[in-house]
């Protein structure tokens, strides 16, 4: 069911009596819709997309979790202030998009969402603490959030392939445990303006192919361990004004960007 851009829609009825076998519900851009009824009886629901909604909060979990719900997208919901415990609503969720939810201050622990593979919190500017994240996550996007540090528990994210921290201007350092991300292929620290140094454990990221440090204006040094990154193909150091020198770079490196 696609009701996207129904700008005058102010409420929706109990859909379980109208479309009990509904698998896809799209309510993108429904600017007048500020709440939705519980969807717990839609046991076949696979995708819920409500980008650009005026929701303040979701329904609380009931006694019938949506076992088949794989994707939830509430991005650009500027008024969303609270997310309930999703493990009681959608225990098998795989993709969660909360980009640009500007009023969202924090998310509950997501650790029990054991099938979650992608979490997108980009431009949730009021979020200062990284939520607890399940071990199977593959893509983690925290761009433009207010986080000051990554938890040491990040070392448990053994399946992580992409970690994006673009424009995390409050981030001052990376934990040494980042070296445990053995499958990480892309690390984006662009415009992390308070970042002063990179831990030497970065040399343990044997699968790292792309490292973005563009406009990290306070980055003063770079560890010698970069030479251990045998798969690194792209290193972007453009506008790193405080960086004075680099260790000898790898022959394997395909692209170096610097200004």
mmCIF file of C-alpha atoms in Angstrom:
data_model
loop_
_atom_site.group_PDB
_atom_site.id
_atom_site.type_symbol
_atom_site.label_atom_id
_atom_site.label_comp_id
_atom_site.label_asym_id
_atom_site.label_seq_id
_atom_site.Cartn_x
_atom_site.Cartn_y
_atom_site.Cartn_z
ATOM 1 C CA UNK A 1 0.000 0.000 0.000
ATOM 2 C CA UNK A 2 1.503 3.303 -1.108
ATOM 3 C CA UNK A 3 -0.035 6.487 0.321
ATOM 4 C CA UNK A 4 3.091 8.594 -0.141
ATOM 5 C CA UNK A 5 2.677 12.381 -0.496
ATOM 6 C CA UNK A 6 -0.917 12.312 0.749
ATOM 7 C CA UNK A 7 -0.309 15.675 2.374
ATOM 8 C CA UNK A 8 -3.797 16.091 3.842
ATOM 9 C CA UNK A 9 -3.961 12.619 5.348
ATOM 10 C CA UNK A 10 -4.385 13.103 9.097
ATOM 11 C CA UNK A 11 -5.052 9.548 10.238
ATOM 12 C CA UNK A 12 -5.160 6.000 8.985
ATOM 13 C CA UNK A 13 -7.614 3.340 10.165
ATOM 14 C CA UNK A 14 -6.811 -0.048 11.613
ATOM 15 C CA UNK A 15 -5.228 -1.594 8.539
ATOM 16 C CA UNK A 16 -5.464 -5.140 9.862
ATOM 17 C CA UNK A 17 -9.212 -5.118 9.130
ATOM 18 C CA UNK A 18 -8.740 -3.669 5.623
ATOM 19 C CA UNK A 19 -5.576 -5.387 4.383
ATOM 20 C CA UNK A 20 -4.635 -8.112 6.864
ATOM 21 C CA UNK A 21 -1.968 -9.554 4.548
ATOM 22 C CA UNK A 22 -0.256 -6.220 3.844
ATOM 23 C CA UNK A 23 3.476 -6.580 3.207
ATOM 24 C CA UNK A 24 4.535 -3.054 2.210
ATOM 25 C CA UNK A 25 3.317 0.215 3.733
ATOM 26 C CA UNK A 26 4.657 3.477 2.290
ATOM 27 C CA UNK A 27 3.659 6.759 3.948
ATOM 28 C CA UNK A 28 6.502 8.974 2.742
ATOM 29 C CA UNK A 29 5.816 12.710 2.801
ATOM 30 C CA UNK A 30 2.472 12.493 4.634
ATOM 31 C CA UNK A 31 2.998 15.895 6.260
ATOM 32 C CA UNK A 32 -0.267 15.977 8.249
ATOM 33 C CA UNK A 33 0.055 12.511 9.733
ATOM 34 C CA UNK A 34 1.325 12.888 13.302
ATOM 35 C CA UNK A 35 0.533 9.422 14.616
ATOM 36 C CA UNK A 36 -0.247 5.953 13.373
ATOM 37 C CA UNK A 37 -2.154 3.170 15.100
ATOM 38 C CA UNK A 38 -0.392 0.060 16.263
ATOM 39 C CA UNK A 39 0.532 -2.145 13.337
ATOM 40 C CA UNK A 40 1.086 -5.220 15.467
ATOM 41 C CA UNK A 41 -1.701 -7.179 13.761
ATOM 42 C CA UNK A 42 -0.080 -6.788 10.333
ATOM 43 C CA UNK A 43 1.902 -9.969 10.802
ATOM 44 C CA UNK A 44 3.047 -10.108 7.152
ATOM 45 C CA UNK A 45 4.445 -6.565 7.035
ATOM 46 C CA UNK A 46 7.950 -6.548 5.519
ATOM 47 C CA UNK A 47 8.647 -2.836 4.890
ATOM 48 C CA UNK A 48 7.500 0.335 6.637
ATOM 49 C CA UNK A 49 8.613 3.564 4.978
ATOM 50 C CA UNK A 50 7.611 6.937 6.469
ATOM 51 C CA UNK A 51 10.263 9.365 5.237
ATOM 52 C CA UNK A 52 9.495 13.014 5.952
ATOM 53 C CA UNK A 53 6.663 12.272 8.369
ATOM 54 C CA UNK A 54 5.457 14.452 11.241
ATOM 55 C CA UNK A 55 5.483 11.567 13.691
ATOM 56 C CA UNK A 56 6.443 12.420 17.248
ATOM 57 C CA UNK A 57 6.813 8.816 18.336
ATOM 58 C CA UNK A 58 6.047 5.272 17.246
ATOM 59 C CA UNK A 59 3.577 2.998 18.915
ATOM 60 C CA UNK A 60 4.894 1.019 21.862
ATOM 61 C CA UNK A 61 5.559 -2.669 21.491
ATOM 62 C CA UNK A 62 2.646 -4.994 22.137
ATOM 63 C CA UNK A 63 2.252 -8.697 22.593
ATOM 64 C CA UNK A 64 2.449 -9.309 18.823
ATOM 65 C CA UNK A 65 5.824 -8.278 17.422
ATOM 66 C CA UNK A 66 6.114 -7.847 13.667
ATOM 67 C CA UNK A 67 8.224 -10.929 13.053
ATOM 68 C CA UNK A 68 8.472 -10.339 9.278
ATOM 69 C CA UNK A 69 9.369 -6.641 9.330
ATOM 70 C CA UNK A 70 12.798 -6.296 7.719
ATOM 71 C CA UNK A 71 13.034 -2.595 6.875
ATOM 72 C CA UNK A 72 11.961 0.553 8.721
ATOM 73 C CA UNK A 73 12.633 4.007 7.272
ATOM 74 C CA UNK A 74 11.681 7.081 9.330
ATOM 75 C CA UNK A 75 14.305 9.412 7.838
ATOM 76 C CA UNK A 76 13.639 13.169 7.687
ATOM 77 C CA UNK A 77 11.031 12.919 10.461
ATOM 78 C CA UNK A 78 11.997 16.222 12.075
ATOM 79 C CA UNK A 79 9.590 15.931 15.035
ATOM 80 C CA UNK A 80 10.412 12.366 16.030
ATOM 81 C CA UNK A 81 11.655 12.510 19.610
ATOM 82 C CA UNK A 82 11.551 8.907 20.749
ATOM 83 C CA UNK A 83 12.095 5.408 19.430
ATOM 84 C CA UNK A 84 10.697 2.530 21.515
ATOM 85 C CA UNK A 85 12.488 -0.722 22.154
ATOM 86 C CA UNK A 86 12.524 -2.091 18.621
ATOM 87 C CA UNK A 87 13.354 -5.624 19.701
ATOM 88 C CA UNK A 88 9.789 -5.888 21.024
ATOM 89 C CA UNK A 89 8.290 -4.394 17.838
ATOM 90 C CA UNK A 90 10.431 -5.833 15.030
ATOM 91 C CA UNK A 91 12.850 -8.438 16.410
ATOM 92 C CA UNK A 92 14.042 -9.491 12.932
ATOM 93 C CA UNK A 93 14.702 -6.001 11.574
ATOM 94 C CA UNK A 94 17.598 -5.872 9.090
ATOM 95 C CA UNK A 95 17.628 -2.256 7.860
ATOM 96 C CA UNK A 96 16.952 0.823 10.021
ATOM 97 C CA UNK A 97 17.007 4.320 8.522
ATOM 98 C CA UNK A 98 16.691 7.307 10.876
ATOM 99 C CA UNK A 99 18.604 9.902 8.869
ATOM 100 C CA UNK A 100 18.024 13.578 9.655
ATOM 101 C CA UNK A 101 15.664 12.994 12.581
ATOM 102 C CA UNK A 102 16.745 16.294 14.112
ATOM 103 C CA UNK A 103 14.718 16.037 17.333
ATOM 104 C CA UNK A 104 15.882 12.540 18.187
ATOM 105 C CA UNK A 105 18.166 12.722 21.218
ATOM 106 C CA UNK A 106 18.965 9.039 21.625
ATOM 107 C CA UNK A 107 17.984 5.597 20.473
ATOM 108 C CA UNK A 108 17.411 2.605 22.709
ATOM 109 C CA UNK A 109 19.867 -0.255 22.733
ATOM 110 C CA UNK A 110 19.741 -2.129 19.450
ATOM 111 C CA UNK A 111 21.887 -4.969 20.704
ATOM 112 C CA UNK A 112 19.055 -7.496 20.679
ATOM 113 C CA UNK A 113 18.312 -6.882 16.996
ATOM 114 C CA UNK A 114 20.573 -9.756 16.051
ATOM 115 C CA UNK A 115 19.722 -9.589 12.314
ATOM 116 C CA UNK A 116 20.313 -5.849 11.899
ATOM 117 C CA UNK A 117 22.878 -5.285 9.137
ATOM 118 C CA UNK A 118 22.474 -1.567 8.356
ATOM 119 C CA UNK A 119 21.977 1.399 10.694
ATOM 120 C CA UNK A 120 21.718 4.911 9.260
ATOM 121 C CA UNK A 121 21.707 7.784 11.793
ATOM 122 C CA UNK A 122 23.265 10.460 9.573
ATOM 123 C CA UNK A 123 22.429 14.068 10.520
ATOM 124 C CA UNK A 124 20.709 13.121 13.779
ATOM 125 C CA UNK A 125 22.580 16.102 15.184
ATOM 126 C CA UNK A 126 21.306 15.794 18.779
ATOM 127 C CA UNK A 127 22.509 12.230 19.281
ATOM 128 C CA UNK A 128 25.666 12.351 21.391
ATOM 129 C CA UNK A 129 26.037 8.714 22.393
ATOM 130 C CA UNK A 130 26.441 5.802 20.045
ATOM 131 C CA UNK A 131 23.740 3.205 20.787
ATOM 132 C CA UNK A 132 24.601 -0.367 21.640
ATOM 133 C CA UNK A 133 24.797 -2.160 18.311
ATOM 134 C CA UNK A 134 24.486 -5.861 17.434
ATOM 135 C CA UNK A 135 27.547 -7.762 16.244
ATOM 136 C CA UNK A 136 26.209 -8.532 12.760
ATOM 137 C CA UNK A 137 26.017 -4.902 11.599
ATOM 138 C CA UNK A 138 27.721 -4.372 8.231
ATOM 139 C CA UNK A 139 27.042 -0.688 7.510
ATOM 140 C CA UNK A 140 27.069 1.964 10.257
ATOM 141 C CA UNK A 141 26.504 5.585 9.269
ATOM 142 C CA UNK A 142 26.802 8.200 12.028
ATOM 143 C CA UNK A 143 27.581 11.214 9.808
ATOM 144 C CA UNK A 144 26.769 14.600 11.313
ATOM 145 C CA UNK A 145 25.832 13.282 14.754
ATOM 146 C CA UNK A 146 27.071 14.872 17.981
ATOM 147 C CA UNK A 147 28.950 11.817 19.219
ATOM 148 C CA UNK A 148 32.162 12.600 21.071
ATOM 149 C CA UNK A 149 33.632 9.110 21.092
ATOM 150 C CA UNK A 150 32.984 5.607 19.898
ATOM 151 C CA UNK A 151 32.455 3.004 22.612
ATOM 152 C CA UNK A 152 35.184 0.433 23.159
ATOM 153 C CA UNK A 153 32.506 -2.189 22.447
ATOM 154 C CA UNK A 154 32.914 -1.343 18.766
ATOM 155 C CA UNK A 155 35.563 -4.070 18.805
ATOM 156 C CA UNK A 156 32.754 -6.637 18.732
ATOM 157 C CA UNK A 157 31.453 -5.483 15.320
ATOM 158 C CA UNK A 158 33.351 -8.175 13.475
ATOM 159 C CA UNK A 159 31.145 -7.994 10.349
ATOM 160 C CA UNK A 160 31.397 -4.214 9.864
ATOM 161 C CA UNK A 161 32.345 -3.241 6.297
ATOM 162 C CA UNK A 162 31.562 0.499 6.201
ATOM 163 C CA UNK A 163 31.937 2.949 9.102
ATOM 164 C CA UNK A 164 31.039 6.532 8.222
ATOM 165 C CA UNK A 165 31.656 9.398 10.673
ATOM 166 C CA UNK A 166 31.595 12.260 8.169
ATOM 167 C CA UNK A 167 31.267 15.691 9.860
ATOM 168 C CA UNK A 168 31.275 14.344 13.418
ATOM 169 C CA UNK A 169 32.771 17.616 14.635
ATOM 170 C CA UNK A 170 32.653 16.619 18.330
ATOM 171 C CA UNK A 171 34.650 13.423 17.791
ATOM 172 C CA UNK A 172 38.088 13.835 19.370
ATOM 173 C CA UNK A 173 39.585 10.364 19.086
ATOM 174 C CA UNK A 174 39.104 6.799 17.957
ATOM 175 C CA UNK A 175 39.408 3.875 20.373
ATOM 176 C CA UNK A 176 42.377 1.580 19.886
ATOM 177 C CA UNK A 177 39.862 -1.263 19.659
ATOM 178 C CA UNK A 178 38.995 -0.049 16.163
ATOM 179 C CA UNK A 179 41.783 -2.381 15.050
ATOM 180 C CA UNK A 180 39.447 -5.301 15.753
ATOM 181 C CA UNK A 181 37.264 -4.432 12.748
ATOM 182 C CA UNK A 182 38.954 -7.025 10.577
ATOM 183 C CA UNK A 183 36.436 -6.793 7.719
ATOM 184 C CA UNK A 184 36.279 -3.010 7.507
ATOM 185 C CA UNK A 185 36.744 -1.815 3.920
ATOM 186 C CA UNK A 186 35.805 1.863 4.179
ATOM 187 C CA UNK A 187 36.361 4.389 6.988
ATOM 188 C CA UNK A 188 35.140 7.958 6.479
ATOM 189 C CA UNK A 189 36.368 10.604 8.954
ATOM 190 C CA UNK A 190 35.906 13.583 6.629
ATOM 191 C CA UNK A 191 35.597 16.931 8.465
ATOM 192 C CA UNK A 192 36.110 15.451 11.930
ATOM 193 C CA UNK A 193 37.706 18.761 12.836
ATOM 194 C CA UNK A 194 38.601 17.877 16.460
ATOM 195 C CA UNK A 195 40.385 14.678 15.568
ATOM 196 C CA UNK A 196 44.063 15.097 16.480
ATOM 197 C CA UNK A 197 45.543 11.663 15.872
ATOM 198 C CA UNK A 198 44.794 8.206 14.523
ATOM 199 C CA UNK A 199 45.517 5.159 16.723
ATOM 200 C CA UNK A 200 48.315 2.887 15.566
ATOM 201 C CA UNK A 201 45.868 -0.022 15.671
ATOM 202 C CA UNK A 202 44.517 1.226 12.342
ATOM 203 C CA UNK A 203 47.306 -0.851 10.825
ATOM 204 C CA UNK A 204 45.384 -3.957 11.859
ATOM 205 C CA UNK A 205 42.543 -3.186 9.413
ATOM 206 C CA UNK A 206 43.790 -5.634 6.811
ATOM 207 C CA UNK A 207 40.742 -5.255 4.545
ATOM 208 C CA UNK A 208 40.682 -1.436 4.536
ATOM 209 C CA UNK A 209 40.539 -0.077 0.977
ATOM 210 C CA UNK A 210 39.337 3.515 1.447
ATOM 211 C CA UNK A 211 40.269 5.998 4.175
ATOM 212 C CA UNK A 212 38.789 9.488 4.052
ATOM 213 C CA UNK A 213 40.343 12.188 6.279
ATOM 214 C CA UNK A 214 39.526 15.235 4.172
ATOM 215 C CA UNK A 215 39.450 18.537 6.080
ATOM 216 C CA UNK A 216 40.477 17.036 9.437
ATOM 217 C CA UNK A 217 42.030 20.398 10.226
ATOM 218 C CA UNK A 218 43.573 19.412 13.605
ATOM 219 C CA UNK A 219 45.006 16.078 12.543
ATOM 220 C CA UNK A 220 48.673 16.491 13.416
ATOM 221 C CA UNK A 221 50.160 13.045 12.961
ATOM 222 C CA UNK A 222 49.662 9.749 11.237
ATOM 223 C CA UNK A 223 50.904 6.385 12.526
ATOM 224 C CA UNK A 224 53.646 4.421 10.808
ATOM 225 C CA UNK A 225 51.314 1.434 10.882
ATOM 226 C CA UNK A 226 49.587 2.744 7.752
ATOM 227 C CA UNK A 227 52.286 0.822 5.898
ATOM 228 C CA UNK A 228 50.608 -2.385 7.031
ATOM 229 C CA UNK A 229 47.401 -1.604 5.115
ATOM 230 C CA UNK A 230 48.175 -3.781 2.129
ATOM 231 C CA UNK A 231 44.725 -3.363 0.529
ATOM 232 C CA UNK A 232 44.500 0.422 0.886
ATOM 233 C CA UNK A 233 43.727 1.988 -2.496
ATOM 234 C CA UNK A 234 42.478 5.471 -1.640
ATOM 235 C CA UNK A 235 43.704 7.869 1.052
ATOM 236 C CA UNK A 236 42.126 11.334 1.096
ATOM 237 C CA UNK A 237 44.096 13.866 3.174
ATOM 238 C CA UNK A 238 42.866 17.003 1.412
ATOM 239 C CA UNK A 239 42.951 20.159 3.564
ATOM 240 C CA UNK A 240 44.534 18.475 6.600
ATOM 241 C CA UNK A 241 46.279 21.752 7.444
ATOM 242 C CA UNK A 242 48.009 20.586 10.643
ATOM 243 C CA UNK A 243 49.512 17.444 9.159
ATOM 244 C CA UNK A 244 53.257 17.903 8.793
ATOM 245 C CA UNK A 245 54.443 14.571 7.439
ATOM 246 C CA UNK A 246 53.389 11.117 6.366
ATOM 247 C CA UNK A 247 55.075 7.759 6.803
ATOM 248 C CA UNK A 248 56.380 6.051 3.715
ATOM 249 C CA UNK A 249 53.317 5.050 1.767
ATOM 250 C CA UNK A 250 52.508 1.693 0.314
ATOM 251 C CA UNK A 251 53.290 0.778 -3.251
ATOM 252 C CA UNK A 252 49.791 -0.725 -3.352
ATOM 253 C CA UNK A 253 48.189 2.685 -2.791
ATOM 254 C CA UNK A 254 46.374 3.737 -5.946
ATOM 255 C CA UNK A 255 45.143 7.247 -5.081
ATOM 256 C CA UNK A 256 46.422 9.826 -2.601
ATOM 257 C CA UNK A 257 44.530 13.076 -2.335
ATOM 258 C CA UNK A 258 46.228 15.955 -0.562
ATOM 259 C CA UNK A 259 46.337 19.730 -0.713
#
